């Protein structure tokens, strides 16, 4: 959530509940003034852990958080509170709910609207088709028209299903598909992606969970590069 009048805030266009699984992680981005803060994690409305955050500059900060220690159905709240004596009591929170994990788990990273790195776990099936773009020219040999290929360019597309997500996660998917910079985390490697989905299927309001196909183009480091996941 982003509040321009707040003394500190999360830098995320989606301020609604978001889904996660035990296998995934997210990156919390927040803006803090100089000062000391309390970072609290609530599990099902009960305080789970508490730690101190010290902001040495008025700036944006990031914190990677994973969910392997939680279980299906848990509701996790990350809360930041100020400890500064000269400020009124104020807190911000981000809420996540754990759904069943999948045998498929890929993390998509992207540059969000605040030019900060975010991450979301995709748990659906994927496809890796190769398209070939031929650049041709027309020649005449012995007065016969001949079409000649001068260059063949391979375009690798990566289509992945989000897996089951909440209706409120739709805003996050929109953020990914609008981003100019995306990456697929594969082991220790980050593969550069460009979103090319032109639209998403409509949300089915009769269902608690939805899923969507998202299409990307892989920006290969060299033309002969092949990918197998």
PDB file of C-alpha atoms in Angstrom:
ATOM      1  CA  UNK A   1       0.000   0.000   0.000  1.00  0.00           C
ATOM      2  CA  UNK A   2       1.245   3.502  -0.795  1.00  0.00           C
ATOM      3  CA  UNK A   3       0.053   6.511   1.189  1.00  0.00           C
ATOM      4  CA  UNK A   4       1.615   9.848   0.235  1.00  0.00           C
ATOM      5  CA  UNK A   5       0.645  11.466   3.559  1.00  0.00           C
ATOM      6  CA  UNK A   6       1.947   8.637   5.776  1.00  0.00           C
ATOM      7  CA  UNK A   7       5.272   9.002   7.611  1.00  0.00           C
ATOM      8  CA  UNK A   8       6.308   5.600   6.212  1.00  0.00           C
ATOM      9  CA  UNK A   9       4.680   3.144   3.831  1.00  0.00           C
ATOM     10  CA  UNK A  10       4.922  -0.096   1.866  1.00  0.00           C
ATOM     11  CA  UNK A  11       5.880   0.510  -1.764  1.00  0.00           C
ATOM     12  CA  UNK A  12       3.442  -1.887  -3.398  1.00  0.00           C
ATOM     13  CA  UNK A  13       0.523  -0.944  -5.627  1.00  0.00           C
ATOM     14  CA  UNK A  14      -1.379  -3.978  -4.343  1.00  0.00           C
ATOM     15  CA  UNK A  15      -2.410  -3.293  -0.746  1.00  0.00           C
ATOM     16  CA  UNK A  16      -4.754  -6.307  -0.574  1.00  0.00           C
ATOM     17  CA  UNK A  17      -4.217  -9.838   0.745  1.00  0.00           C
ATOM     18  CA  UNK A  18      -1.878 -11.911  -1.420  1.00  0.00           C
ATOM     19  CA  UNK A  19      -1.368 -15.660  -1.718  1.00  0.00           C
ATOM     20  CA  UNK A  20       1.882 -17.517  -1.091  1.00  0.00           C
ATOM     21  CA  UNK A  21       2.977 -21.130  -0.520  1.00  0.00           C
ATOM     22  CA  UNK A  22       5.601 -22.781   1.684  1.00  0.00           C
ATOM     23  CA  UNK A  23       7.955 -22.956  -1.317  1.00  0.00           C
ATOM     24  CA  UNK A  24       7.892 -19.280  -2.219  1.00  0.00           C
ATOM     25  CA  UNK A  25       9.102 -15.911  -1.021  1.00  0.00           C
ATOM     26  CA  UNK A  26       8.281 -12.251  -1.522  1.00  0.00           C
ATOM     27  CA  UNK A  27      10.281  -9.038  -1.329  1.00  0.00           C
ATOM     28  CA  UNK A  28       8.773  -6.398   0.937  1.00  0.00           C
ATOM     29  CA  UNK A  29       9.602  -2.859  -0.180  1.00  0.00           C
ATOM     30  CA  UNK A  30       8.944   0.062   2.127  1.00  0.00           C
ATOM     31  CA  UNK A  31       9.802   3.716   2.565  1.00  0.00           C
ATOM     32  CA  UNK A  32      11.093   4.856   5.978  1.00  0.00           C
ATOM     33  CA  UNK A  33      12.182   8.135   7.486  1.00  0.00           C
ATOM     34  CA  UNK A  34      15.327   8.157   9.595  1.00  0.00           C
ATOM     35  CA  UNK A  35      14.557   6.410  12.868  1.00  0.00           C
ATOM     36  CA  UNK A  36      13.933   3.144  14.667  1.00  0.00           C
ATOM     37  CA  UNK A  37      11.033   0.815  13.909  1.00  0.00           C
ATOM     38  CA  UNK A  38       9.630  -2.504  15.085  1.00  0.00           C
ATOM     39  CA  UNK A  39       9.171  -5.237  12.479  1.00  0.00           C
ATOM     40  CA  UNK A  40       6.541  -7.717  13.685  1.00  0.00           C
ATOM     41  CA  UNK A  41       5.241 -10.926  12.141  1.00  0.00           C
ATOM     42  CA  UNK A  42       1.775 -12.087  13.156  1.00  0.00           C
ATOM     43  CA  UNK A  43       0.644 -15.649  12.479  1.00  0.00           C
ATOM     44  CA  UNK A  44      -3.133 -16.025  12.539  1.00  0.00           C
ATOM     45  CA  UNK A  45      -3.442 -12.739  14.518  1.00  0.00           C
ATOM     46  CA  UNK A  46      -0.916 -13.887  17.167  1.00  0.00           C
ATOM     47  CA  UNK A  47       2.512 -12.256  17.456  1.00  0.00           C
ATOM     48  CA  UNK A  48       5.082 -14.727  16.058  1.00  0.00           C
ATOM     49  CA  UNK A  49       8.345 -12.746  15.979  1.00  0.00           C
ATOM     50  CA  UNK A  50       9.471  -9.174  16.600  1.00  0.00           C
ATOM     51  CA  UNK A  51      12.705  -7.436  15.605  1.00  0.00           C
ATOM     52  CA  UNK A  52      14.107  -3.940  15.277  1.00  0.00           C
ATOM     53  CA  UNK A  53      14.554  -1.997  12.050  1.00  0.00           C
ATOM     54  CA  UNK A  54      16.925   0.973  12.006  1.00  0.00           C
ATOM     55  CA  UNK A  55      16.641   3.404   9.104  1.00  0.00           C
ATOM     56  CA  UNK A  56      19.911   5.326   8.794  1.00  0.00           C
ATOM     57  CA  UNK A  57      18.561   7.424   5.915  1.00  0.00           C
ATOM     58  CA  UNK A  58      15.191   8.546   4.617  1.00  0.00           C
ATOM     59  CA  UNK A  59      14.948   6.076   1.759  1.00  0.00           C
ATOM     60  CA  UNK A  60      13.370   2.894   0.412  1.00  0.00           C
ATOM     61  CA  UNK A  61      14.306  -0.436   1.991  1.00  0.00           C
ATOM     62  CA  UNK A  62      13.745  -4.061   0.968  1.00  0.00           C
ATOM     63  CA  UNK A  63      13.381  -7.283   2.948  1.00  0.00           C
ATOM     64  CA  UNK A  64      13.108 -10.788   1.477  1.00  0.00           C
ATOM     65  CA  UNK A  65      10.746 -13.021   3.459  1.00  0.00           C
ATOM     66  CA  UNK A  66      10.019 -16.719   2.923  1.00  0.00           C
ATOM     67  CA  UNK A  67       7.226 -18.944   4.199  1.00  0.00           C
ATOM     68  CA  UNK A  68       8.718 -22.422   4.746  1.00  0.00           C
ATOM     69  CA  UNK A  69       7.964 -22.251   8.486  1.00  0.00           C
ATOM     70  CA  UNK A  70       4.220 -21.766   7.977  1.00  0.00           C
ATOM     71  CA  UNK A  71       1.410 -24.103   6.993  1.00  0.00           C
ATOM     72  CA  UNK A  72      -1.501 -24.195   4.586  1.00  0.00           C
ATOM     73  CA  UNK A  73      -4.271 -21.869   5.761  1.00  0.00           C
ATOM     74  CA  UNK A  74      -2.026 -19.630   7.882  1.00  0.00           C
ATOM     75  CA  UNK A  75      -2.589 -15.892   7.564  1.00  0.00           C
ATOM     76  CA  UNK A  76       0.664 -13.966   7.964  1.00  0.00           C
ATOM     77  CA  UNK A  77       0.824 -10.221   8.649  1.00  0.00           C
ATOM     78  CA  UNK A  78       4.038  -8.205   8.413  1.00  0.00           C
ATOM     79  CA  UNK A  79       3.704  -5.057  10.514  1.00  0.00           C
ATOM     80  CA  UNK A  80       6.062  -2.082  10.811  1.00  0.00           C
ATOM     81  CA  UNK A  81       5.592   0.297  13.760  1.00  0.00           C
ATOM     82  CA  UNK A  82       7.508   3.438  14.590  1.00  0.00           C
ATOM     83  CA  UNK A  83       9.478   3.803  17.826  1.00  0.00           C
ATOM     84  CA  UNK A  84      10.304   7.478  17.358  1.00  0.00           C
ATOM     85  CA  UNK A  85       9.285   9.585  20.376  1.00  0.00           C
ATOM     86  CA  UNK A  86       8.631  12.700  18.295  1.00  0.00           C
ATOM     87  CA  UNK A  87       6.126  10.958  15.987  1.00  0.00           C
ATOM     88  CA  UNK A  88       2.556   9.834  16.575  1.00  0.00           C
ATOM     89  CA  UNK A  89       1.971   6.086  16.844  1.00  0.00           C
ATOM     90  CA  UNK A  90       1.619   4.692  13.353  1.00  0.00           C
ATOM     91  CA  UNK A  91       1.867   1.255  11.738  1.00  0.00           C
ATOM     92  CA  UNK A  92       1.601  -0.332   8.301  1.00  0.00           C
ATOM     93  CA  UNK A  93       0.910  -3.968   7.402  1.00  0.00           C
ATOM     94  CA  UNK A  94       1.005  -6.460   4.532  1.00  0.00           C
ATOM     95  CA  UNK A  95      -1.096  -9.623   4.671  1.00  0.00           C
ATOM     96  CA  UNK A  96      -0.466 -13.002   3.026  1.00  0.00           C
ATOM     97  CA  UNK A  97      -2.399 -16.277   3.109  1.00  0.00           C
ATOM     98  CA  UNK A  98      -0.815 -19.687   2.527  1.00  0.00           C
ATOM     99  CA  UNK A  99      -2.461 -21.998   0.000  1.00  0.00           C
ATOM    100  CA  UNK A 100      -1.299 -25.569  -0.844  1.00  0.00           C
ATOM    101  CA  UNK A 101       2.122 -25.763  -2.476  1.00  0.00           C
ATOM    102  CA  UNK A 102       2.600 -27.212  -5.948  1.00  0.00           C
ATOM    103  CA  UNK A 103       5.235 -29.568  -7.367  1.00  0.00           C
ATOM    104  CA  UNK A 104       5.988 -26.690  -9.774  1.00  0.00           C
ATOM    105  CA  UNK A 105       7.535 -23.580  -8.248  1.00  0.00           C
ATOM    106  CA  UNK A 106       9.209 -20.734 -10.135  1.00  0.00           C
ATOM    107  CA  UNK A 107       9.935 -17.246  -8.862  1.00  0.00           C
ATOM    108  CA  UNK A 108       9.280 -14.326 -11.183  1.00  0.00           C
ATOM    109  CA  UNK A 109      11.054 -11.084 -10.257  1.00  0.00           C
ATOM    110  CA  UNK A 110      10.129  -7.747 -11.782  1.00  0.00           C
ATOM    111  CA  UNK A 111      10.726  -4.019 -11.450  1.00  0.00           C
ATOM    112  CA  UNK A 112       7.579  -2.580  -9.930  1.00  0.00           C
ATOM    113  CA  UNK A 113       5.971   0.842 -10.309  1.00  0.00           C
ATOM    114  CA  UNK A 114       8.401   2.270  -7.757  1.00  0.00           C
ATOM    115  CA  UNK A 115      11.448   1.000  -9.700  1.00  0.00           C
ATOM    116  CA  UNK A 116      12.075  -1.581  -6.970  1.00  0.00           C
ATOM    117  CA  UNK A 117      12.449  -5.347  -7.302  1.00  0.00           C
ATOM    118  CA  UNK A 118       9.453  -7.490  -6.368  1.00  0.00           C
ATOM    119  CA  UNK A 119       8.960 -11.254  -6.505  1.00  0.00           C
ATOM    120  CA  UNK A 120       6.049 -13.682  -6.857  1.00  0.00           C
ATOM    121  CA  UNK A 121       5.906 -17.469  -6.989  1.00  0.00           C
ATOM    122  CA  UNK A 122       4.255 -19.055 -10.059  1.00  0.00           C
ATOM    123  CA  UNK A 123       3.031 -22.629  -9.506  1.00  0.00           C
ATOM    124  CA  UNK A 124       1.353 -23.586 -12.795  1.00  0.00           C
ATOM    125  CA  UNK A 125       2.507 -25.421 -15.909  1.00  0.00           C
ATOM    126  CA  UNK A 126       4.719 -23.783 -18.519  1.00  0.00           C
ATOM    127  CA  UNK A 127       5.594 -23.995 -22.221  1.00  0.00           C
ATOM    128  CA  UNK A 128       8.796 -23.073 -24.071  1.00  0.00           C
ATOM    129  CA  UNK A 129       7.978 -22.789 -27.782  1.00  0.00           C
ATOM    130  CA  UNK A 130      10.543 -21.431 -30.264  1.00  0.00           C
ATOM    131  CA  UNK A 131       9.437 -19.105 -33.048  1.00  0.00           C
ATOM    132  CA  UNK A 132      11.631 -18.270 -36.025  1.00  0.00           C
ATOM    133  CA  UNK A 133      11.581 -14.879 -37.696  1.00  0.00           C
ATOM    134  CA  UNK A 134      12.952 -15.002 -41.237  1.00  0.00           C
ATOM    135  CA  UNK A 135      14.254 -11.889 -42.976  1.00  0.00           C
ATOM    136  CA  UNK A 136      13.955 -12.438 -46.711  1.00  0.00           C
ATOM    137  CA  UNK A 137      14.671 -10.682 -49.987  1.00  0.00           C
ATOM    138  CA  UNK A 138      13.423 -11.305 -53.509  1.00  0.00           C
ATOM    139  CA  UNK A 139      16.031 -12.077 -56.174  1.00  0.00           C
ATOM    140  CA  UNK A 140      15.745 -12.763 -59.901  1.00  0.00           C
ATOM    141  CA  UNK A 141      17.720 -15.610 -61.429  1.00  0.00           C
ATOM    142  CA  UNK A 142      17.364 -16.229 -65.122  1.00  0.00           C
ATOM    143  CA  UNK A 143      14.257 -14.006 -65.057  1.00  0.00           C
ATOM    144  CA  UNK A 144      12.713 -16.235 -62.377  1.00  0.00           C
ATOM    145  CA  UNK A 145      11.679 -14.692 -59.069  1.00  0.00           C
ATOM    146  CA  UNK A 146      13.418 -16.404 -56.115  1.00  0.00           C
ATOM    147  CA  UNK A 147      12.752 -15.797 -52.414  1.00  0.00           C
ATOM    148  CA  UNK A 148      15.963 -16.040 -50.379  1.00  0.00           C
ATOM    149  CA  UNK A 149      16.370 -16.181 -46.576  1.00  0.00           C
ATOM    150  CA  UNK A 150      19.091 -13.756 -45.484  1.00  0.00           C
ATOM    151  CA  UNK A 151      18.667 -14.218 -41.740  1.00  0.00           C
ATOM    152  CA  UNK A 152      16.741 -16.451 -39.398  1.00  0.00           C
ATOM    153  CA  UNK A 153      16.196 -15.188 -35.842  1.00  0.00           C
ATOM    154  CA  UNK A 154      15.035 -17.540 -33.104  1.00  0.00           C
ATOM    155  CA  UNK A 155      12.513 -16.103 -30.629  1.00  0.00           C
ATOM    156  CA  UNK A 156      12.044 -18.118 -27.442  1.00  0.00           C
ATOM    157  CA  UNK A 157       8.767 -17.571 -25.664  1.00  0.00           C
ATOM    158  CA  UNK A 158       8.017 -18.627 -22.109  1.00  0.00           C
ATOM    159  CA  UNK A 159       4.380 -19.104 -21.172  1.00  0.00           C
ATOM    160  CA  UNK A 160       3.666 -19.938 -17.549  1.00  0.00           C
ATOM    161  CA  UNK A 161       0.475 -20.292 -15.586  1.00  0.00           C
ATOM    162  CA  UNK A 162       0.256 -18.415 -12.306  1.00  0.00           C
ATOM    163  CA  UNK A 163      -1.220 -21.390 -10.511  1.00  0.00           C
ATOM    164  CA  UNK A 164      -4.098 -20.698  -8.137  1.00  0.00           C
ATOM    165  CA  UNK A 165      -4.178 -17.098  -6.949  1.00  0.00           C
ATOM    166  CA  UNK A 166      -6.647 -14.886  -5.099  1.00  0.00           C
ATOM    167  CA  UNK A 167      -8.817 -12.354  -6.902  1.00  0.00           C
ATOM    168  CA  UNK A 168      -6.814  -9.679  -5.119  1.00  0.00           C
ATOM    169  CA  UNK A 169      -3.593 -11.011  -6.713  1.00  0.00           C
ATOM    170  CA  UNK A 170      -4.815  -9.778 -10.094  1.00  0.00           C
ATOM    171  CA  UNK A 171      -3.279  -6.353  -9.357  1.00  0.00           C
ATOM    172  CA  UNK A 172       0.113  -7.976  -8.832  1.00  0.00           C
ATOM    173  CA  UNK A 173      -0.144  -9.865 -12.149  1.00  0.00           C
ATOM    174  CA  UNK A 174      -1.024  -6.567 -13.846  1.00  0.00           C
ATOM    175  CA  UNK A 175       2.102  -5.031 -12.330  1.00  0.00           C
ATOM    176  CA  UNK A 176       4.256  -7.866 -13.716  1.00  0.00           C
ATOM    177  CA  UNK A 177       2.820  -7.621 -17.214  1.00  0.00           C
ATOM    178  CA  UNK A 178       3.238  -3.831 -17.287  1.00  0.00           C
ATOM    179  CA  UNK A 179       6.849  -4.027 -16.122  1.00  0.00           C
ATOM    180  CA  UNK A 180       9.716  -3.270 -18.490  1.00  0.00           C
ATOM    181  CA  UNK A 181      12.124  -5.533 -16.583  1.00  0.00           C
ATOM    182  CA  UNK A 182      11.359  -9.096 -15.474  1.00  0.00           C
ATOM    183  CA  UNK A 183      13.482 -12.092 -14.564  1.00  0.00           C
ATOM    184  CA  UNK A 184      12.909 -15.801 -14.032  1.00  0.00           C
ATOM    185  CA  UNK A 185      14.974 -17.198 -11.158  1.00  0.00           C
ATOM    186  CA  UNK A 186      16.368 -20.571 -12.171  1.00  0.00           C
ATOM    187  CA  UNK A 187      18.722 -21.908  -9.498  1.00  0.00           C
ATOM    188  CA  UNK A 188      21.311 -19.190  -9.027  1.00  0.00           C
ATOM    189  CA  UNK A 189      20.673 -17.751 -12.492  1.00  0.00           C
ATOM    190  CA  UNK A 190      18.330 -14.926 -13.394  1.00  0.00           C
ATOM    191  CA  UNK A 191      16.971 -15.120 -16.949  1.00  0.00           C
ATOM    192  CA  UNK A 192      15.873 -11.821 -18.470  1.00  0.00           C
ATOM    193  CA  UNK A 193      12.250 -11.697 -19.676  1.00  0.00           C
ATOM    194  CA  UNK A 194      10.038  -9.234 -21.518  1.00  0.00           C
ATOM    195  CA  UNK A 195       6.280  -9.517 -20.881  1.00  0.00           C
ATOM    196  CA  UNK A 196       4.334  -9.907 -24.156  1.00  0.00           C
ATOM    197  CA  UNK A 197       0.867 -10.883 -22.891  1.00  0.00           C
ATOM    198  CA  UNK A 198      -1.634  -8.497 -24.438  1.00  0.00           C
ATOM    199  CA  UNK A 199      -4.438  -9.278 -22.001  1.00  0.00           C
ATOM    200  CA  UNK A 200      -5.515 -11.532 -19.149  1.00  0.00           C
ATOM    201  CA  UNK A 201      -8.599 -13.692 -18.978  1.00  0.00           C
ATOM    202  CA  UNK A 202     -11.410 -12.158 -16.984  1.00  0.00           C
ATOM    203  CA  UNK A 203     -11.682 -12.966 -13.284  1.00  0.00           C
ATOM    204  CA  UNK A 204     -14.319 -15.580 -12.505  1.00  0.00           C
ATOM    205  CA  UNK A 205     -16.172 -13.938  -9.626  1.00  0.00           C
ATOM    206  CA  UNK A 206     -17.860 -17.231  -8.767  1.00  0.00           C
ATOM    207  CA  UNK A 207     -14.528 -18.772  -7.784  1.00  0.00           C
ATOM    208  CA  UNK A 208     -12.393 -17.991  -4.734  1.00  0.00           C
ATOM    209  CA  UNK A 209      -9.198 -18.847  -6.661  1.00  0.00           C
ATOM    210  CA  UNK A 210      -8.300 -18.106 -10.283  1.00  0.00           C
ATOM    211  CA  UNK A 211      -5.323 -18.812 -12.548  1.00  0.00           C
ATOM    212  CA  UNK A 212      -3.911 -17.064 -15.620  1.00  0.00           C
ATOM    213  CA  UNK A 213      -1.422 -17.731 -18.403  1.00  0.00           C
ATOM    214  CA  UNK A 214       1.328 -15.104 -18.677  1.00  0.00           C
ATOM    215  CA  UNK A 215       3.521 -14.916 -21.775  1.00  0.00           C
ATOM    216  CA  UNK A 216       7.087 -13.630 -21.885  1.00  0.00           C
ATOM    217  CA  UNK A 217       9.867 -13.454 -24.432  1.00  0.00           C
ATOM    218  CA  UNK A 218      13.221 -14.727 -23.163  1.00  0.00           C
ATOM    219  CA  UNK A 219      16.048 -12.281 -23.837  1.00  0.00           C
ATOM    220  CA  UNK A 220      18.749 -14.794 -24.694  1.00  0.00           C
ATOM    221  CA  UNK A 221      22.370 -13.921 -23.994  1.00  0.00           C
ATOM    222  CA  UNK A 222      23.243 -15.168 -27.495  1.00  0.00           C
ATOM    223  CA  UNK A 223      21.156 -16.403 -30.444  1.00  0.00           C
ATOM    224  CA  UNK A 224      22.056 -20.103 -30.152  1.00  0.00           C
ATOM    225  CA  UNK A 225      21.204 -20.237 -26.434  1.00  0.00           C
ATOM    226  CA  UNK A 226      18.666 -22.932 -25.552  1.00  0.00           C
ATOM    227  CA  UNK A 227      16.710 -23.280 -22.327  1.00  0.00           C
ATOM    228  CA  UNK A 228      15.370 -26.416 -20.663  1.00  0.00           C
ATOM    229  CA  UNK A 229      13.748 -26.130 -17.242  1.00  0.00           C
TER     230      UNK A 229
END
